Coordinates of C-alpha atoms in Angstrom, one line a residue:
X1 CA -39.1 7.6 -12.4
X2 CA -41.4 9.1 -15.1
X3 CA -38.6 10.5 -17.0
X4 CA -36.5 7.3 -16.7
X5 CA -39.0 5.1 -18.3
X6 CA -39.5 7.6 -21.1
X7 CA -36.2 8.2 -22.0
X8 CA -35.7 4.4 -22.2
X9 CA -39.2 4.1 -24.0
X10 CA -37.6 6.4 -26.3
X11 CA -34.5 4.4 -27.2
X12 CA -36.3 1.6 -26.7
X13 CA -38.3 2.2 -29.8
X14 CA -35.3 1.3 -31.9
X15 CA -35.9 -2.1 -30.8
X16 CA -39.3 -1.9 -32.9
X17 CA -37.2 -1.2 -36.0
X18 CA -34.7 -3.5 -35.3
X19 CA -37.2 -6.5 -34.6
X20 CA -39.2 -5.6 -38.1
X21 CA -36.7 -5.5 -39.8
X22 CA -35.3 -8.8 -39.0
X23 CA -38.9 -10.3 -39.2
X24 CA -40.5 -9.2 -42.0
X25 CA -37.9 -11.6 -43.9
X26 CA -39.8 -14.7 -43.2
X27 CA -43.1 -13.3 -45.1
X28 CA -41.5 -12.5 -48.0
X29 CA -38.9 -15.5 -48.4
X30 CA -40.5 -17.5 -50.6
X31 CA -42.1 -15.3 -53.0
X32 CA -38.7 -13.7 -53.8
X33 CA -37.3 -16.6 -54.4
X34 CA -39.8 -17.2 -57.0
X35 CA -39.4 -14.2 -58.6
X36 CA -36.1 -14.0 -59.4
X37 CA -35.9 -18.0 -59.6
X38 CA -33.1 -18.5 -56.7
X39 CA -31.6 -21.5 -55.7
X40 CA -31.5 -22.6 -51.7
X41 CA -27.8 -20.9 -51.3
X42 CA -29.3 -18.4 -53.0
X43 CA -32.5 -17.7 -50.7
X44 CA -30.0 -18.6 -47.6
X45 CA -28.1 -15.4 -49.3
X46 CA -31.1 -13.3 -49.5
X47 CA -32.0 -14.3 -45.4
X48 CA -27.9 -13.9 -44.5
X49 CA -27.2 -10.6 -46.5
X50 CA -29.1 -8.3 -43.9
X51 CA -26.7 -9.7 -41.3
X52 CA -23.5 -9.0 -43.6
X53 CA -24.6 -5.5 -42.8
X54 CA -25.5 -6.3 -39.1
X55 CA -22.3 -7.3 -38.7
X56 CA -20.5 -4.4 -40.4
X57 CA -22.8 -2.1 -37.8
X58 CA -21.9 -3.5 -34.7
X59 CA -18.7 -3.1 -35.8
X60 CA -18.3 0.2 -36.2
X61 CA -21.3 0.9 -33.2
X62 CA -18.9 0.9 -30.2
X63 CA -16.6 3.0 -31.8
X64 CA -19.0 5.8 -33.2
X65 CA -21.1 6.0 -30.4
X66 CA -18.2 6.1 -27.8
X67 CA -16.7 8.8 -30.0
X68 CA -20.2 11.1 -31.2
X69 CA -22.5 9.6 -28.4
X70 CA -24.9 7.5 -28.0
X71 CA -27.9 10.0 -29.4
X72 CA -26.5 11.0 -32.4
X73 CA -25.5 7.3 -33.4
X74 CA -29.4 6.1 -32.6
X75 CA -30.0 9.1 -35.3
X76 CA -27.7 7.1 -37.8
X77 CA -29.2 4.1 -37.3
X78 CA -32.6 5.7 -38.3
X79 CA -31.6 7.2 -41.2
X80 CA -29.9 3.9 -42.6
X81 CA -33.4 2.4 -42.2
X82 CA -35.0 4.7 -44.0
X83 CA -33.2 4.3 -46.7
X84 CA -33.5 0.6 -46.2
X85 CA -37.2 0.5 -46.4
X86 CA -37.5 3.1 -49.4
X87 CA -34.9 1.2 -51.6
X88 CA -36.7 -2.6 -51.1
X89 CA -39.8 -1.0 -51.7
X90 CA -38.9 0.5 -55.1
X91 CA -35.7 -1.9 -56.0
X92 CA -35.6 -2.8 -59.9
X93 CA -33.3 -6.1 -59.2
X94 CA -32.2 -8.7 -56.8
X95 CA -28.9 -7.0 -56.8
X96 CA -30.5 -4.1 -55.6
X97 CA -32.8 -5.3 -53.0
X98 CA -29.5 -7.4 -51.5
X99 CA -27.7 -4.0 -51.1
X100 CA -30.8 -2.1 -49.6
X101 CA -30.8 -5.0 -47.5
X102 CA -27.5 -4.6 -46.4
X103 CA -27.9 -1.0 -45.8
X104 CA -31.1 -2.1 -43.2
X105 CA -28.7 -4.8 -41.8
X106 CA -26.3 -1.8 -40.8
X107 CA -28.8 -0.2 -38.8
X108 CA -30.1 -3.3 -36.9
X109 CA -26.3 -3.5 -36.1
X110 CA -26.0 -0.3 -34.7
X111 CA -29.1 0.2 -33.1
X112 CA -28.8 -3.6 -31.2
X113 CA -25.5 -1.9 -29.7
X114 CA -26.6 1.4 -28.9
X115 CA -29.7 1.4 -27.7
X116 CA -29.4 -1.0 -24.8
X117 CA -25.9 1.0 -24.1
X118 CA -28.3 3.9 -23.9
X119 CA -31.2 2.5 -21.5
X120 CA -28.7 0.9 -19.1
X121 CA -27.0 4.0 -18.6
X122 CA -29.5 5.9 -17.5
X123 CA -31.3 3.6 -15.7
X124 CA -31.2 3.0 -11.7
X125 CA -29.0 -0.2 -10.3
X126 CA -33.0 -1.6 -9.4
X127 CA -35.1 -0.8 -12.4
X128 CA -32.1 -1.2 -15.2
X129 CA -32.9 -5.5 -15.8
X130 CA -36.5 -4.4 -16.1
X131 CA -36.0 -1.3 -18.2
X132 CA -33.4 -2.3 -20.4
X133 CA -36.1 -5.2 -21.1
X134 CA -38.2 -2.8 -22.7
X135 CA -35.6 -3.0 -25.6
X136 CA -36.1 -6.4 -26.1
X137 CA -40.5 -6.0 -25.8
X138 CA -39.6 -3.4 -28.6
X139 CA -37.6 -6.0 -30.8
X140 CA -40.8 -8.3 -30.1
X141 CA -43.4 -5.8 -30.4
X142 CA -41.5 -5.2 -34.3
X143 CA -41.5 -8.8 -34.6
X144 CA -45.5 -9.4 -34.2
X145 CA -46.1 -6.0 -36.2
X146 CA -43.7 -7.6 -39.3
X147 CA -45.7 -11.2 -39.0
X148 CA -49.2 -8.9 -39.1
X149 CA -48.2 -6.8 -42.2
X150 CA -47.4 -10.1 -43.4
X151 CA -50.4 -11.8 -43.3
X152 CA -52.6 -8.6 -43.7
X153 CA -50.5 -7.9 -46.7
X154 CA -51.1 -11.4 -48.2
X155 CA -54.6 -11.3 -47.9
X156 CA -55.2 -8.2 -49.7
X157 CA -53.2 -9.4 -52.2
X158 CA -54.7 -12.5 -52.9
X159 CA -58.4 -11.0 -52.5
X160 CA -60.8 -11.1 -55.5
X161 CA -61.9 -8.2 -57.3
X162 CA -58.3 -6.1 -56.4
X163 CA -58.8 -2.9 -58.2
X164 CA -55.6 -1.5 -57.0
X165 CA -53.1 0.2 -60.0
X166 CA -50.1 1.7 -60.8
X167 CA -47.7 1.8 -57.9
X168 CA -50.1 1.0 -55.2
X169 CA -50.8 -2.3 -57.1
X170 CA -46.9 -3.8 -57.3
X171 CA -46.6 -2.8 -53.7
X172 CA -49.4 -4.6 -52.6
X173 CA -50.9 -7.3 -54.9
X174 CA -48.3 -7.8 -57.6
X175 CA -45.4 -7.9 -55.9
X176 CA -46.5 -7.8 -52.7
X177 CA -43.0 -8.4 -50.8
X178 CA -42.2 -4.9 -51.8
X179 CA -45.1 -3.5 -48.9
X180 CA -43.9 -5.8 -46.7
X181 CA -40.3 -4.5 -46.6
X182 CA -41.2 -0.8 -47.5
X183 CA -43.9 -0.5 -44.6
X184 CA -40.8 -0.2 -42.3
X185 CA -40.7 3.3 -43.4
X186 CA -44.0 4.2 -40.7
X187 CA -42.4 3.2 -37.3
X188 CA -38.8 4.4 -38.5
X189 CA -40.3 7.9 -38.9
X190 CA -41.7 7.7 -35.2
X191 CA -38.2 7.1 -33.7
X192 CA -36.4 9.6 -35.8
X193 CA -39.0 12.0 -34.6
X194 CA -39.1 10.9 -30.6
X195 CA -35.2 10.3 -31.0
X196 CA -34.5 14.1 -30.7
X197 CA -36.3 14.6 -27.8
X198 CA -34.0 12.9 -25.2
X199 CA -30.5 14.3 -24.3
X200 CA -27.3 12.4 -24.2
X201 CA -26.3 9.4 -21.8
X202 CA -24.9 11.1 -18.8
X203 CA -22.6 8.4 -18.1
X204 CA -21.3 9.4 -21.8
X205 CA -20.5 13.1 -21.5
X206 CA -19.0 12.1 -17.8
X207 CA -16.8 10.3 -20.0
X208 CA -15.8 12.8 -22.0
X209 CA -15.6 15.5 -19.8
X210 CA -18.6 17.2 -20.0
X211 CA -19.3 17.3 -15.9
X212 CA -21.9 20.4 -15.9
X213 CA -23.8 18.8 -18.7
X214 CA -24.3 15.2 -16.9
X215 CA -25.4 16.8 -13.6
X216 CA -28.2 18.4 -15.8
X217 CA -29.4 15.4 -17.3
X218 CA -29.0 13.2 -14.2
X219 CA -30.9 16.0 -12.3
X220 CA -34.1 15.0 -13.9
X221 CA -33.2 11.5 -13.3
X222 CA -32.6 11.6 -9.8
X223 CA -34.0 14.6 -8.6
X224 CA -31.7 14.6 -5.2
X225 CA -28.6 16.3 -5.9
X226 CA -26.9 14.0 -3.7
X227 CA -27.6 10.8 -5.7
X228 CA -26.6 13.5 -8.6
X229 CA -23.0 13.7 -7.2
X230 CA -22.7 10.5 -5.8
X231 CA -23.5 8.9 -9.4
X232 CA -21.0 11.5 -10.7
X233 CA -18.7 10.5 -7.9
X234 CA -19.0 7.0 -8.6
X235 CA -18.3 7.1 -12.5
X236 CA -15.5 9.5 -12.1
X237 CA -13.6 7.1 -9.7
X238 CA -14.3 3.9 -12.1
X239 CA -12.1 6.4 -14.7
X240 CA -9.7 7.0 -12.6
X241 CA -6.1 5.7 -13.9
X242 CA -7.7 4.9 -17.4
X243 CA -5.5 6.4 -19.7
X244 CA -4.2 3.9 -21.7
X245 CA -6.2 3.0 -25.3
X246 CA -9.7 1.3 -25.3
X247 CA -7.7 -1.7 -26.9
X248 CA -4.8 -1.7 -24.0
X249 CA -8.1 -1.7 -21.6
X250 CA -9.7 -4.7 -22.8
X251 CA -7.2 -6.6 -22.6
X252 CA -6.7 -6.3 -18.7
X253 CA -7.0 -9.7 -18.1
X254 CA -11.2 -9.1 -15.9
X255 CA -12.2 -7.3 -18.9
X256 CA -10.9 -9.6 -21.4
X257 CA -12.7 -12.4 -19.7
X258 CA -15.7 -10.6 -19.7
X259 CA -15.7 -10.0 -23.3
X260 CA -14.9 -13.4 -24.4
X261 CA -17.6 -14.8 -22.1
X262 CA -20.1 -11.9 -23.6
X263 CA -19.2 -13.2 -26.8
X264 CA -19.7 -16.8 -26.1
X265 CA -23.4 -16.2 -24.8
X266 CA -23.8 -14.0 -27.6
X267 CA -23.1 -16.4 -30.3
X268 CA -24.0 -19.7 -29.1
X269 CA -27.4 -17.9 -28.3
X270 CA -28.1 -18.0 -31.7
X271 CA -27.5 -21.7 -32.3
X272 CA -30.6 -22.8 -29.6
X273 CA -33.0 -22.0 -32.7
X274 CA -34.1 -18.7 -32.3
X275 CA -33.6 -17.6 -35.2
X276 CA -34.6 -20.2 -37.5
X277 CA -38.3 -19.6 -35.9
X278 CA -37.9 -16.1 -36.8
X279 CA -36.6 -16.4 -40.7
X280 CA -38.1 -20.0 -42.0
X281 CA -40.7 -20.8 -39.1
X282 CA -43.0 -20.0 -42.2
X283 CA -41.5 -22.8 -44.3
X284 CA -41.4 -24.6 -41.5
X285 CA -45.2 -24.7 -41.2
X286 CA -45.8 -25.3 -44.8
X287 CA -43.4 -28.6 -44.3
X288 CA -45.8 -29.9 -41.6
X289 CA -48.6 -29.1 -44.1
X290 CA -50.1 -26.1 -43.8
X291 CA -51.5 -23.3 -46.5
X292 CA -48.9 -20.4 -46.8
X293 CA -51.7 -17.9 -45.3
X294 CA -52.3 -20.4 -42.3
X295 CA -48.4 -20.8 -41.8
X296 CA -48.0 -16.8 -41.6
X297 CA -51.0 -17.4 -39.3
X298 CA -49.5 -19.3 -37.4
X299 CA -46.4 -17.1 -37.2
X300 CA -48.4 -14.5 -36.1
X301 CA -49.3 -16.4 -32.6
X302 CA -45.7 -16.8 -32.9
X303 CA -44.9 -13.5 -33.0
X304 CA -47.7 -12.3 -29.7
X305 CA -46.7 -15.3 -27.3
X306 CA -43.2 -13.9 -27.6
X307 CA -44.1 -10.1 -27.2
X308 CA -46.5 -11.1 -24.6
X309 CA -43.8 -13.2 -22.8
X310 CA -41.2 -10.7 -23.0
X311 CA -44.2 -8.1 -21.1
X312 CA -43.3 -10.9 -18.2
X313 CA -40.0 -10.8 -18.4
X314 CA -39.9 -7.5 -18.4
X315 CA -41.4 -7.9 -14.6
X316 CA -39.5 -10.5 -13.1
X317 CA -36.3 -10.0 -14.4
X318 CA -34.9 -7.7 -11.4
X319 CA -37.1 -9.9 -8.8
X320 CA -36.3 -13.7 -10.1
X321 CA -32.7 -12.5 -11.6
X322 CA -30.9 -12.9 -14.5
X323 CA -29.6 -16.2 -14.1
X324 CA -32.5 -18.2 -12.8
X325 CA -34.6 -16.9 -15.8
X326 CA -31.8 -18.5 -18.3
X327 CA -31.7 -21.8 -16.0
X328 CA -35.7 -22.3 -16.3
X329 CA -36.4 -21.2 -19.4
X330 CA -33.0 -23.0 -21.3
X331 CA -34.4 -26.3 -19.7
X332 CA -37.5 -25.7 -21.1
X333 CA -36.5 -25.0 -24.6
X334 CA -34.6 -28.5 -24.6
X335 CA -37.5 -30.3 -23.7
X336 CA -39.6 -28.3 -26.7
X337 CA -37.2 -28.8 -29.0
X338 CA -36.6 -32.4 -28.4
X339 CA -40.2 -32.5 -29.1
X340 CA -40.8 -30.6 -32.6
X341 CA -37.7 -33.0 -32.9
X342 CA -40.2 -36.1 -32.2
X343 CA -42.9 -34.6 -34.7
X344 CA -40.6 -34.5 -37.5
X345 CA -39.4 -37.9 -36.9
X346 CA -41.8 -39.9 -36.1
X347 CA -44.8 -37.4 -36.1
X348 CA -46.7 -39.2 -38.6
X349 CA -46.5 -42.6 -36.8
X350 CA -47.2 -41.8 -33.1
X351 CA -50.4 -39.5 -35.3
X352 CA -49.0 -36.5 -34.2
X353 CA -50.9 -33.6 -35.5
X354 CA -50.5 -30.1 -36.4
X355 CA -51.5 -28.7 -33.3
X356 CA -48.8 -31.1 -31.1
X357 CA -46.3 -29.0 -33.5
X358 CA -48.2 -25.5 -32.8
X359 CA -47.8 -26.5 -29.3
X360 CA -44.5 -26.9 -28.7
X361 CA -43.4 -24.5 -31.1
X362 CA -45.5 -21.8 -29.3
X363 CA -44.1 -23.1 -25.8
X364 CA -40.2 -22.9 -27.2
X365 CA -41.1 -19.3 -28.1
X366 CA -42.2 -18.9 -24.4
X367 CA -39.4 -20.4 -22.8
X368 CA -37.3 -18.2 -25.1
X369 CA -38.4 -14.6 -24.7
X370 CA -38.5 -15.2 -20.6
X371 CA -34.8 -16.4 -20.6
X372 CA -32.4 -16.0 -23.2
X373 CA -33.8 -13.0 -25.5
X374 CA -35.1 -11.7 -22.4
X375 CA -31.5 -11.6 -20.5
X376 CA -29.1 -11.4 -23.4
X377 CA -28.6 -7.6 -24.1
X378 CA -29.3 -6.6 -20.1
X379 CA -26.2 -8.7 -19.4
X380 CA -24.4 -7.7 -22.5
X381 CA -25.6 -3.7 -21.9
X382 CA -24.1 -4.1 -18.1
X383 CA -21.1 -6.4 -18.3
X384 CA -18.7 -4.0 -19.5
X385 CA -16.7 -1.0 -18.3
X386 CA -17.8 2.5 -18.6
X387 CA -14.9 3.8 -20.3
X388 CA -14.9 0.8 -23.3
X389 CA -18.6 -0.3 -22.9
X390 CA -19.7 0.7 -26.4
X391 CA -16.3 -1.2 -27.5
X392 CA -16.9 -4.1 -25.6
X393 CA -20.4 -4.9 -26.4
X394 CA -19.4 -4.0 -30.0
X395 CA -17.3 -7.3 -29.7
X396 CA -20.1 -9.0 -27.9
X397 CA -22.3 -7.9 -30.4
X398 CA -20.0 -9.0 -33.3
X399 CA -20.2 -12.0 -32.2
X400 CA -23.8 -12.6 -31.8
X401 CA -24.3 -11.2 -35.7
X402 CA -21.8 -13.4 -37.1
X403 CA -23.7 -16.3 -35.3
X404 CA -27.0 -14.7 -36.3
X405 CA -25.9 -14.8 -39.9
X406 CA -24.1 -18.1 -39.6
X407 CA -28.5 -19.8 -38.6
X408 CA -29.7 -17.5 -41.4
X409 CA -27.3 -18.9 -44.3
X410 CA -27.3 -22.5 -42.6
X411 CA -31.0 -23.3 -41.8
X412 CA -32.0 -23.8 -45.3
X413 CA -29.2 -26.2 -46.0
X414 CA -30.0 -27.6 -42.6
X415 CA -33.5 -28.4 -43.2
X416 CA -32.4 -30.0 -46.4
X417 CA -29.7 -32.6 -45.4
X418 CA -30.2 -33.1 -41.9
X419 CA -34.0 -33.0 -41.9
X420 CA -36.3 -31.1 -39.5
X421 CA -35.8 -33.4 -37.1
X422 CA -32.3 -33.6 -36.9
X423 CA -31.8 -29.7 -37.6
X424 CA -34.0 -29.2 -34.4
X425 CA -31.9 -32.2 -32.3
X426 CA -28.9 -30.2 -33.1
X427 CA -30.7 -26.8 -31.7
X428 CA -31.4 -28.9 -28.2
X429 CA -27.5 -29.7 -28.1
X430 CA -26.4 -26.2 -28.3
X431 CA -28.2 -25.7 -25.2
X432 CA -26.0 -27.6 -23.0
X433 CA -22.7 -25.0 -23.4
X434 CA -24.9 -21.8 -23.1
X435 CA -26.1 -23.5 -19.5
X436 CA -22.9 -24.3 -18.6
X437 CA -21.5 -21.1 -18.9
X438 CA -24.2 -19.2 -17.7
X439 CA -23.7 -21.7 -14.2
X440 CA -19.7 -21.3 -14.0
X441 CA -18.6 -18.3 -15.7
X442 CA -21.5 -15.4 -15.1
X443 CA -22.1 -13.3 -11.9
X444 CA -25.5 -12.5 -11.1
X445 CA -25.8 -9.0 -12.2
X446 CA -29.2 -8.5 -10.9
X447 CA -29.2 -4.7 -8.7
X448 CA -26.1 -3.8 -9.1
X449 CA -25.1 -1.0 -10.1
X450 CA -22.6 -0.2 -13.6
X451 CA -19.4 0.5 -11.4
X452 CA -19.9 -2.5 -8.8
X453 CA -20.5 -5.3 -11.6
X454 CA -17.2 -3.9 -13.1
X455 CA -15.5 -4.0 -10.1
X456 CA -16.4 -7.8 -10.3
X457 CA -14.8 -8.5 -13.0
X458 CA -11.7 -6.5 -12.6
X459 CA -11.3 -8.6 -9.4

């Protein structure tokens, strides 16, 4: 079990990368958009151009990981970062920093994809909800380390006396969103490192043929040759009679449904408000009032309620289930945002304070990262076939950045013509669908194993 829970560590690591990179946007929003004088499409643009690239990534993720593996591609994803990070941190324009931003966006894409692929497919039937979790502490643990550089950031640069020069000083006082985004560079150069220490997805070179190879790596995962054979056995049959196109396949009419209804939790996930915490919940603060270093504050408890959350999830999710977690914790959200609904309203008049705001934000980020964030790439990692899984949750995944990007572009416009308080009304209404499908259209996934679930669906 040892060696399970590393290897997954291990790919899991890309969800620190993937979770700083999409964070550490909200720290320097504002400051950018000073710099180079943008207007609110404009700053939407800056938010939303990461996920052009995110979308671009899970794109092409199914398709180069299915065809090079899943190792290799998590290599890809890290070098795409790197560059990322370098080219923010020493950019000379805005047209620059949107491309480098781009390129970073391309990595989050693939590495969202792949990883979970990876974790799920060597994980047991029992352990996989609670191990392909770890993915999702990682893209929480980046979050909280992107709100901390943040704020650390800010404060040295705003400190008296600064004797910092040269390039030391535009990095980190004079244009201090150029730390922020280059400080990516540190974590990125611990998965590139730890990435070529694990071998390939068995379930992957079973795929492809490569029998002798499998029963290697699945040795050290099982120990007992006869769970060795009888997960070779297993994913041999579930190939069987699979010779038409990856295309052909998903459109047999199970697997077709399970990718629309992938792609439906996928993006109507991101209308529930996630995301706008995550990119503006900075400018969100500063609407109700607060300083800009006691909103990034502020997003900093945001940031360790939902890493310490998702440590919960992470638990429960193979004891409670998938589903319950999404039917508890949806509910809860509703009632939260109905609430930082209230505040923006009619906050002022019922003498509603910052801290009733705190509050519920703090307890929407809870309910959050124990359901939805929690469940979203276990289901999507486990939904699909093993023959078209990096395909199909390339689709799934499409659809979740194209929502991803849709909150990004849209929140700032949202905020401005609907208000606060109606932008957060319309977040509680997009609960409602998610719920419903969740109820009618999902099996409970929870210990079963890869080749049982897909039965399901082909039945």
């Amino acid at each position: 079990m040892c060696y399970i829970v590393f290897l997954s560590a291990v790919a899991a690591i890309g969800g620190i990368l993937f979770g700083y990179d999409t964070a550490v946007i909200s720290g320097t929003t504002g400051v950018v958009a000073t710099q180079f004088s943008l207007n609110t499409l404009q700053q939407g643009w800056y938010v939303g151009c990461a996920l052009i690239g995110s979308i671009a990534g899970v794109i092409c993720a199914g398709m180069l990981s299915d065809h090079f593996g899943r190792k290799l591609t998590m290599i890809l994803s890290a070098l795409l970062f790197s560059v990322s990070a370098a080219g923010c941190a020493l950019c000379v324009d805005f047209q620059q920093l949107v491309i480098y931003r781009v390129i970073g966006g391309i990595g989050i894409g693939i590495v969202s994809i792949v990883s979970p692929i990876y974790i799920s497919e060597v994980a047991p039937a029992g352990k996989r909800g609670t191990l392909v979790s770890m993915y999702q502490l990682a893209v929480t643990a980046g979050f909280l380390v992107a709100y901390l550089v943040n704020y650390l950031i800010l404060r040295g640069a705003t400190a008296a006396g600064c004797d910092a020069a040269g390039l030391m000083h535009k990095l980190f006082a004079a244009e201090y969103w150029r730390g922020m985004l280059g400080c990516e560079l540190i974590p990125d150069a611990l998965f590139l490192f730890v990435i070529l220490l694990i071998p390939e997805s068995p379930r992957w070179l079973i795929v492809k043929g490569k029998r002798d190879s499998a029963a290697v790596v699945l040795q050290r995962i099982y120990a007992e040759r006869a769970s060795v054979d009888r997960q070779i056995g297993e994913t041999e049959s579930s190939l069987k009679g699979e010779s038409e196109s990856e295309w052909k396949a998903l459109l047999e009419p199970g697997i077709l449904a399970a990718v629309i209804i992938g792609s439906a939790i996928a993006i109507l996930g991101q209308f529930m408000g996630v995301n706008a915490v995550l990119y503006y919940g900075p400018q969100i603060f500063e609407d109700a009032g607060l300083s800009s270093g006691d909103s990034l504050l502020s997003q900093v408890l945001v940031g360790a309620v939902n890493m310490l959350t998702t440590v919960i999830a992470l638990f429960i999710i193979d004891k409670v289930g998938r589903k319950k977690l999404v039917y508890w914790g949806v509910s809860g959200m509703i009632i939260c945002l109905l609430m930082i609904s209230l505040f923006f309203f009619a906050g002022s008049g019922l003498g509603l304070g910052n801290g009733f705001l705190l509050t519920f934000f703090l307890l929407y980020v809870f309910c959050t990262a124990i359901s939805i964030s929690a469940v979203v790439f276990v289901l999507l990692s486990e939904m699909y076939p093993n023959s078209v899984r990096g395909l199909a949750m390339s689709i799934a995944g499409l659809a979740l950045w194209v929502g991803t990007y849709l909150v990004g572009q849209l929140t700032p416009w949202l905020l401005e013509n609907l208000t606060p308080a109606g932008t957060f009304l319309l977040f509680a209404l997009m609960c409602v669908p998610y719920m419903l499908i969740m109820w009618k259209l999902v099996p409970e996934t929870t210990g079963k194993t890869l080749e049982e679930i897909e039965t399901w669906w082909r039945k």
